[in-house]
Amino acid sequence: HLSFLISLLDYGITTEYSIFSDTFHCRMIIFQILLIVFLSPKCYGLLPSTLPAIQTRIISCASSASSSASLWSHAEEQQLQEFIDVSGGKRHCEIAETKFGRGLVATKDLKPNEEVLRIPLSCITMQTTDDDNNNDYWAGRLAAKLLATKQQNDDCPYISCLPEPPSIPSRDWPLTILEEFQNPDWLRDVCLAQEWRYNQWSNYQQTTNHPYDVSNDIVLEEDNFLFSSASLSFKDNEDDRPVFLDCLDLVCSRTIRTGRTLQLVPFLDMANHASREEGGGYYKKGNDDFIGLYAGERGISKGGEVTLDYGRRSNEDWLLHYGFLPNRNLVETVELGKNRIISWDDVGTANEALKQDCRILLDAFETTLQEDQLLLRDFHEKVPASEDFRYTLALQYRIARKILLSAVAGQKTART
């Protein structure tokens, strides 16, 4: 078992599962997975012949944002809670394990619209948006503030409890997975997101007087949409780049907005997403000295999860910023070409030309809606050795688009 462990660990550390590989993170996740595997009574019968399958699974798990493996401890969670309490915050919730992973649970019964959490502005990291939002450099500046806090005070309760950045397409998703989305425009979106991330880093280098050289080799070929990641070479402080990009991805997935101010709000940003229709709560600024989180229209029972509605956005935006898809996106759209976009508001249309365009796009896909639904249902049984949450997301994305197209085309589906 010892030799098996060593070979497995070596494989995981030396394999480049991402262009932004974090060796320490890789080691920690693999070590935690191995502990689970080898402490399970069912694993003592493992044979060396199973090594390739297990290796594949471990590398997949190491890059999975859905993994709940955390590098912080319950003691650090307690420190964060105590920090909020002594700083003048008020809360009727605590950090706990939920069905979505780490999140917040209510410590008492909460009525609809009742205040769940109050965080003083003194605990919040803020950045005002640019007058010209074309480059969105506010995100890079907020990431720089987070990076500075990390470097100057790594034992800060908030910093200690931050999770790993989400696994988003522009960060570490291979082309083989991106092609599974069956949407060429999606590949362009990912390329643009990659370029945006590097622009944020370049601006950070300029504003902090760090000399740098940038050569951007993002390639987008019209026929096959192949691309390579941006190539950056720096004269110094290159070690800051992956840490800065980690901070940037955390900012993009955890920031809330009030007016022109973007904010990282400790504790509140641990709330998982649920739409308002699903009981998700909301936040608002109160009396210019705190941000409050409030229960949704259903209220929350003691011990129930406290969730937050992250807002309305396209499925592409959900994936690019958060690395997941909501259960059902009521504001989902599909572009038909020539600036024609359909939404759920188009279901039941009498426009036969629009219906026909939807049918044409459905026929152009490599797989049908029914085939995708079967693939998703049977995925774990058919390919357990290469299970990957990103492939599952690709199937869910394809299914959601085809369900909307079918509904507008007037075709019956399981969800319509």
Coordinates of C-alpha atoms in Angstrom, one line a residue:
H1 CA 0.0 0.0 0.0
L2 CA 2.9 2.4 0.7
S3 CA 4.4 2.0 -2.7
F4 CA 1.0 2.3 -4.3
L5 CA 0.5 5.6 -2.3
I6 CA 3.8 7.0 -3.4
S7 CA 3.3 6.2 -7.1
L8 CA -0.2 7.7 -7.0
L9 CA 1.0 10.9 -5.2
D10 CA 4.0 11.3 -7.6
Y11 CA 1.6 10.9 -10.6
G12 CA -0.7 13.6 -9.3
I13 CA 2.0 16.1 -8.5
T14 CA 3.9 15.8 -11.8
T15 CA 0.8 15.8 -14.0
E16 CA -0.1 19.2 -15.4
Y17 CA -3.9 19.2 -14.8
S18 CA -4.0 22.9 -15.4
I19 CA -2.0 25.7 -17.0
F20 CA -2.2 27.4 -13.6
S21 CA -1.2 24.3 -11.6
D22 CA -0.8 24.9 -7.9
T23 CA 1.5 22.1 -6.6
F24 CA 0.7 22.7 -3.0
H25 CA -3.0 22.6 -3.6
C26 CA -2.6 19.5 -5.8
R27 CA -0.7 17.7 -3.0
M28 CA -3.2 18.6 -0.3
I29 CA -6.2 17.5 -2.3
I30 CA -4.6 14.3 -3.4
F31 CA -3.5 13.6 0.1
Q32 CA -7.0 14.1 1.4
I33 CA -8.5 11.9 -1.3
L34 CA -6.0 9.2 -0.5
L35 CA -6.8 9.3 3.2
I36 CA -10.5 8.8 2.3
V37 CA -9.7 6.0 -0.1
F38 CA -7.3 4.1 2.1
L39 CA -9.3 4.4 5.3
S40 CA -12.4 2.9 3.6
P41 CA -12.8 -0.9 4.3
K42 CA -13.8 -1.4 0.7
C43 CA -10.4 -0.3 -0.6
Y44 CA -8.2 -3.0 0.8
G45 CA -8.9 -5.2 -2.2
L46 CA -7.6 -2.7 -4.7
L47 CA -5.2 -4.2 -7.2
P48 CA -2.4 -2.4 -9.1
S49 CA -4.4 -2.9 -12.3
T50 CA -6.9 -0.3 -11.1
L51 CA -4.2 2.4 -10.9
P52 CA -4.8 4.1 -14.2
A53 CA -8.5 4.5 -13.5
I54 CA -7.8 5.8 -10.0
Q55 CA -5.2 8.2 -11.3
T56 CA -7.6 9.6 -13.8
R57 CA -10.2 10.1 -11.1
I58 CA -7.8 11.8 -8.7
I59 CA -6.6 14.3 -11.3
S60 CA -10.3 15.0 -12.2
C61 CA -11.1 15.5 -8.6
A62 CA -8.1 17.7 -8.0
S63 CA -9.4 20.2 -10.7
S64 CA -13.0 20.0 -9.6
A65 CA -14.5 23.1 -8.1
S66 CA -17.3 21.0 -6.7
S67 CA -14.9 19.3 -4.4
S68 CA -15.6 20.4 -0.8
A69 CA -12.0 19.7 0.3
S70 CA -11.0 22.8 2.2
L71 CA -7.7 23.9 3.5
W72 CA -9.1 25.7 6.5
S73 CA -10.1 24.2 9.8
H74 CA -13.1 24.5 12.1
A75 CA -10.9 26.5 14.5
E76 CA -10.4 29.1 11.7
E77 CA -14.2 29.2 11.1
Q78 CA -14.7 29.9 14.7
Q79 CA -12.1 32.7 14.6
L80 CA -14.0 34.3 11.7
Q81 CA -17.3 34.1 13.6
E82 CA -15.7 35.6 16.7
F83 CA -14.1 38.3 14.5
I84 CA -17.5 39.3 13.1
D85 CA -19.0 39.3 16.6
V86 CA -16.4 41.5 18.3
S87 CA -16.4 43.9 15.3
G88 CA -20.0 44.8 15.9
G89 CA -21.6 42.4 13.6
K90 CA -24.9 40.6 14.3
R91 CA -25.8 37.2 13.1
H92 CA -28.5 34.4 13.4
C93 CA -26.4 31.9 11.4
E94 CA -23.2 30.0 11.6
I95 CA -20.8 28.2 9.2
A96 CA -21.7 24.6 8.7
E97 CA -21.7 21.8 6.1
T98 CA -24.7 21.9 3.8
K99 CA -26.0 20.0 0.8
F100 CA -24.0 22.4 -1.4
G101 CA -20.8 22.1 0.6
R102 CA -19.6 24.7 3.1
G103 CA -22.2 27.4 3.7
L104 CA -24.4 29.1 6.3
V105 CA -27.2 27.6 8.5
A106 CA -29.7 29.4 10.6
T107 CA -29.3 29.3 14.4
K108 CA -33.0 30.1 15.0
D109 CA -36.3 30.2 13.0
L110 CA -36.3 33.2 10.7
K111 CA -39.4 34.9 9.3
P112 CA -39.5 36.0 5.6
N113 CA -37.4 39.2 5.1
E114 CA -36.0 39.0 8.6
E115 CA -32.4 40.1 9.1
V116 CA -30.1 37.1 9.2
L117 CA -26.7 38.8 9.2
R118 CA -25.3 42.3 9.7
I119 CA -21.7 43.0 8.7
P120 CA -20.1 46.4 9.6
L121 CA -18.5 48.3 6.7
S122 CA -15.3 48.3 8.8
C123 CA -15.0 44.6 8.0
I124 CA -15.6 45.0 4.3
T125 CA -13.1 45.4 1.4
M126 CA -14.5 47.9 -1.1
Q127 CA -13.7 49.2 -4.5
T128 CA -15.6 51.8 -6.6
T129 CA -16.2 50.9 -10.2
D130 CA -14.7 52.8 -13.1
D131 CA -16.5 55.6 -14.8
D132 CA -15.4 53.8 -18.0
N133 CA -16.3 50.1 -17.4
N134 CA -14.9 48.8 -20.7
N135 CA -12.0 47.2 -18.9
D136 CA -13.5 46.6 -15.5
Y137 CA -10.2 47.3 -13.8
W138 CA -12.1 47.6 -10.5
A139 CA -11.9 43.8 -10.3
G140 CA -8.1 43.9 -10.6
R141 CA -7.8 46.6 -8.0
L142 CA -10.0 44.7 -5.6
A143 CA -7.9 41.5 -6.3
A144 CA -4.8 43.6 -5.5
K145 CA -6.2 44.6 -2.2
L146 CA -7.0 41.0 -1.4
L147 CA -3.5 40.0 -2.5
A148 CA -2.0 42.7 -0.3
T149 CA -4.0 41.4 2.7
K150 CA -2.8 37.9 2.0
Q151 CA 0.8 39.0 1.9
Q152 CA 0.7 41.2 4.9
N153 CA -1.6 39.3 7.2
D154 CA -2.0 35.7 6.2
D155 CA -3.5 34.8 9.5
C156 CA -6.4 37.2 9.0
P157 CA -9.6 35.3 9.9
Y158 CA -11.3 36.2 6.6
I159 CA -8.2 35.2 4.5
S160 CA -7.8 32.0 6.5
C161 CA -11.4 30.9 5.6
L162 CA -11.3 31.8 1.9
P163 CA -11.9 28.7 -0.2
E164 CA -9.9 27.8 -3.3
P165 CA -10.8 29.8 -6.4
P166 CA -13.7 28.3 -8.4
S167 CA -12.7 26.1 -11.4
I168 CA -13.9 28.3 -14.2
P169 CA -13.5 27.7 -18.0
S170 CA -10.9 30.5 -18.5
R171 CA -8.8 29.1 -15.7
D172 CA -8.2 25.4 -16.2
W173 CA -10.7 23.7 -18.5
P174 CA -9.1 21.8 -21.4
L175 CA -10.3 22.2 -25.0
T176 CA -11.7 18.7 -25.1
I177 CA -14.2 19.7 -22.4
L178 CA -15.0 23.1 -23.9
E179 CA -15.9 21.4 -27.3
E180 CA -18.5 19.3 -25.4
F181 CA -20.6 22.4 -25.0
Q182 CA -21.4 22.3 -28.7
N183 CA -21.4 26.1 -29.0
P184 CA -18.6 27.8 -31.0
D185 CA -19.6 31.2 -29.5
W186 CA -18.9 29.7 -26.1
L187 CA -15.2 29.1 -27.1
R188 CA -15.0 32.8 -28.1
D189 CA -16.4 33.8 -24.7
V190 CA -13.8 31.7 -22.9
C191 CA -11.0 33.2 -25.0
L192 CA -12.3 36.7 -24.2
A193 CA -12.4 35.8 -20.5
Q194 CA -8.9 34.6 -20.6
E195 CA -7.7 37.8 -22.3
W196 CA -9.6 39.8 -19.7
R197 CA -7.9 38.0 -16.8
Y198 CA -4.5 38.7 -18.3
N199 CA -5.4 42.3 -18.9
Q200 CA -6.2 42.6 -15.2
W201 CA -2.8 41.2 -14.4
S202 CA -1.0 43.5 -16.8
N203 CA -2.8 46.5 -15.3
Y204 CA -1.8 45.3 -11.8
Q205 CA 1.8 45.1 -12.9
Q206 CA 1.7 48.6 -14.3
T207 CA 0.1 50.2 -11.3
T208 CA 2.5 48.5 -8.9
N209 CA 5.5 49.5 -11.0
H210 CA 6.5 45.9 -11.7
P211 CA 8.2 45.8 -15.1
Y212 CA 6.8 43.1 -17.4
D213 CA 6.7 41.8 -20.9
V214 CA 3.4 40.5 -22.4
S215 CA 3.0 38.5 -25.6
N216 CA -0.5 37.4 -26.1
D217 CA -0.8 34.4 -28.3
I218 CA -4.5 33.7 -28.0
V219 CA -5.4 32.1 -31.3
L220 CA -8.9 31.7 -32.6
E221 CA -9.2 29.8 -35.8
E222 CA -12.6 30.2 -37.6
D223 CA -12.8 26.6 -38.7
N224 CA -12.1 24.7 -35.5
F225 CA -11.9 27.4 -32.8
L226 CA -8.7 26.0 -31.5
F227 CA -6.9 28.4 -29.1
S228 CA -3.9 28.4 -26.8
S229 CA -3.8 30.2 -23.5
A230 CA -2.1 33.6 -23.3
S231 CA 1.6 33.5 -22.9
L232 CA 3.1 36.0 -20.4
S233 CA 6.8 36.4 -19.5
F234 CA 7.8 38.7 -16.7
K235 CA 11.1 40.2 -15.7
D236 CA 10.4 39.9 -12.0
N237 CA 7.7 39.0 -9.5
E238 CA 6.4 36.2 -11.7
D239 CA 5.4 34.3 -8.5
D240 CA 2.8 36.9 -8.0
R241 CA 0.9 36.0 -11.2
P242 CA -0.9 32.8 -10.1
V243 CA -1.6 34.3 -6.7
F244 CA -3.0 37.4 -8.2
L245 CA -5.2 35.4 -10.7
D246 CA -6.4 33.3 -7.7
C247 CA -7.5 36.5 -6.0
L248 CA -9.1 37.8 -9.2
D249 CA -11.2 34.7 -9.5
L250 CA -12.2 34.9 -5.9
V251 CA -13.2 38.5 -6.4
C252 CA -15.3 37.7 -9.5
S253 CA -17.2 34.9 -7.7
R254 CA -17.7 36.5 -4.2
T255 CA -18.2 40.2 -4.8
I256 CA -21.5 41.9 -4.2
R257 CA -22.5 45.4 -5.5
T258 CA -24.3 48.3 -3.9
G259 CA -24.6 51.2 -6.4
R260 CA -21.1 51.9 -7.8
T261 CA -19.3 50.1 -5.0
L262 CA -18.1 46.5 -5.2
Q263 CA -17.5 44.7 -1.9
L264 CA -16.0 41.6 -0.5
V265 CA -18.1 40.9 2.6
P266 CA -16.8 38.4 5.1
F267 CA -19.2 35.7 6.3
L268 CA -22.0 36.9 4.0
D269 CA -20.0 35.7 1.0
M270 CA -20.1 32.1 2.3
A271 CA -23.8 31.9 1.5
N272 CA -24.5 29.5 -1.4
H273 CA -26.8 30.5 -4.2
A274 CA -30.5 29.9 -4.5
S275 CA -32.9 31.9 -6.6
R276 CA -35.6 34.0 -5.0
E277 CA -38.1 31.4 -6.3
E278 CA -36.2 28.7 -4.5
G279 CA -36.1 30.7 -1.2
G280 CA -32.9 32.6 -1.7
G281 CA -32.3 35.7 0.4
Y282 CA -31.1 39.1 -0.5
Y283 CA -28.7 41.8 0.8
K284 CA -28.9 45.6 1.1
K285 CA -26.9 48.4 2.6
G286 CA -28.3 49.9 5.8
N287 CA -27.7 53.3 7.4
D288 CA -24.3 53.7 5.6
D289 CA -22.6 51.6 8.2
F290 CA -23.4 47.9 7.4
I291 CA -24.5 45.4 4.8
G292 CA -27.4 43.1 5.8
L293 CA -28.4 39.7 4.6
Y294 CA -32.1 38.9 4.8
A295 CA -34.2 35.7 4.6
G296 CA -36.1 35.0 1.4
E297 CA -39.9 34.9 1.1
R298 CA -40.1 31.4 2.5
G299 CA -38.3 32.2 5.7
I300 CA -35.8 29.7 7.2
S301 CA -36.2 27.1 9.9
K302 CA -33.6 26.7 12.5
G303 CA -30.8 24.5 11.1
G304 CA -31.9 25.3 7.5
E305 CA -29.5 26.7 5.0
V306 CA -29.2 30.4 4.6
T307 CA -28.8 31.1 0.8
L308 CA -28.4 34.2 -1.3
D309 CA -29.8 34.9 -4.7
Y310 CA -26.7 35.8 -6.7
G311 CA -28.8 37.6 -9.4
R312 CA -30.0 37.1 -12.9
R313 CA -27.5 36.1 -15.6
S314 CA -27.0 33.9 -18.6
N315 CA -25.8 30.4 -18.3
E316 CA -22.6 31.5 -19.9
D317 CA -22.0 34.0 -17.2
W318 CA -22.8 31.5 -14.5
L319 CA -20.1 29.2 -15.9
L320 CA -17.5 32.0 -16.5
H321 CA -17.8 33.6 -13.1
Y322 CA -18.9 30.8 -10.8
G323 CA -18.2 27.5 -12.5
F324 CA -21.7 26.1 -12.0
L325 CA -25.2 26.2 -13.5
P326 CA -28.4 27.0 -11.5
N327 CA -31.2 24.4 -11.5
R328 CA -33.3 26.3 -14.0
N329 CA -32.4 29.7 -15.4
L330 CA -35.5 31.7 -16.1
V331 CA -33.5 34.4 -17.9
E332 CA -31.7 31.9 -20.2
T333 CA -31.3 32.9 -23.8
V334 CA -30.1 31.3 -27.0
E335 CA -28.7 33.2 -29.9
L336 CA -29.9 32.1 -33.3
G337 CA -27.6 34.3 -35.4
K338 CA -28.1 37.6 -37.1
N339 CA -28.8 39.2 -33.7
R340 CA -31.8 37.0 -33.1
I341 CA -32.1 35.9 -29.5
I342 CA -34.8 33.7 -28.0
S343 CA -35.8 33.4 -24.3
W344 CA -38.5 31.7 -22.3
D345 CA -40.8 34.7 -23.2
D346 CA -40.8 33.3 -26.8
V347 CA -42.5 30.0 -25.8
G348 CA -45.9 29.9 -27.5
T349 CA -44.9 32.3 -30.3
A350 CA -47.0 32.3 -33.5
N351 CA -43.9 33.4 -35.5
E352 CA -43.4 30.3 -37.7
A353 CA -40.1 31.7 -39.1
L354 CA -38.7 31.9 -35.5
K355 CA -39.9 28.3 -34.8
Q356 CA -38.2 27.1 -38.0
D357 CA -34.9 28.8 -37.1
C358 CA -35.0 26.9 -33.7
R359 CA -35.6 23.6 -35.5
I360 CA -32.7 24.3 -37.9
L361 CA -30.3 24.9 -35.0
L362 CA -31.6 21.8 -33.2
D363 CA -30.9 19.7 -36.3
A364 CA -27.4 21.2 -36.5
F365 CA -26.3 19.9 -33.1
E366 CA -24.1 16.8 -33.0
T367 CA -26.5 15.1 -30.5
T368 CA -30.2 15.4 -29.9
L369 CA -31.9 16.5 -26.7
Q370 CA -32.9 12.9 -25.9
E371 CA -29.4 11.6 -26.5
D372 CA -28.0 14.2 -24.1
Q373 CA -30.5 13.4 -21.4
L374 CA -29.6 9.7 -21.7
L375 CA -25.9 10.5 -21.6
L376 CA -26.4 12.6 -18.4
R377 CA -28.5 9.9 -16.8
D378 CA -26.1 7.1 -17.6
F379 CA -22.8 9.0 -17.4
H380 CA -21.6 7.6 -14.1
E381 CA -22.3 4.0 -15.1
K382 CA -20.8 4.3 -18.5
V383 CA -17.6 6.2 -17.8
P384 CA -16.9 6.0 -14.1
A385 CA -13.1 6.1 -14.5
S386 CA -13.2 9.5 -16.3
E387 CA -16.0 11.1 -14.3
D388 CA -15.6 14.9 -14.5
F389 CA -18.0 17.5 -13.1
R390 CA -17.0 19.7 -16.1
Y391 CA -18.4 17.1 -18.6
T392 CA -21.6 16.9 -16.5
L393 CA -21.8 20.7 -16.7
A394 CA -21.4 20.5 -20.5
L395 CA -24.2 18.1 -20.7
Q396 CA -26.5 20.2 -18.5
Y397 CA -25.6 23.3 -20.6
R398 CA -26.5 21.5 -23.9
I399 CA -29.7 20.1 -22.4
A400 CA -30.8 23.5 -21.2
R401 CA -30.2 25.1 -24.6
K402 CA -32.0 22.4 -26.4
I403 CA -35.0 22.4 -24.1
L404 CA -35.4 26.1 -24.7
L405 CA -35.0 25.7 -28.4
S406 CA -37.5 22.8 -28.4
A407 CA -40.0 24.8 -26.3
V408 CA -39.9 27.8 -28.7
A409 CA -40.1 25.5 -31.7
G410 CA -43.3 24.0 -30.2
Q411 CA -41.8 20.6 -29.5
K412 CA -42.7 18.8 -26.3
T413 CA -39.9 18.0 -23.9
A414 CA -39.7 16.4 -20.4
R415 CA -39.5 19.9 -18.9
T416 CA -42.0 21.7 -21.0

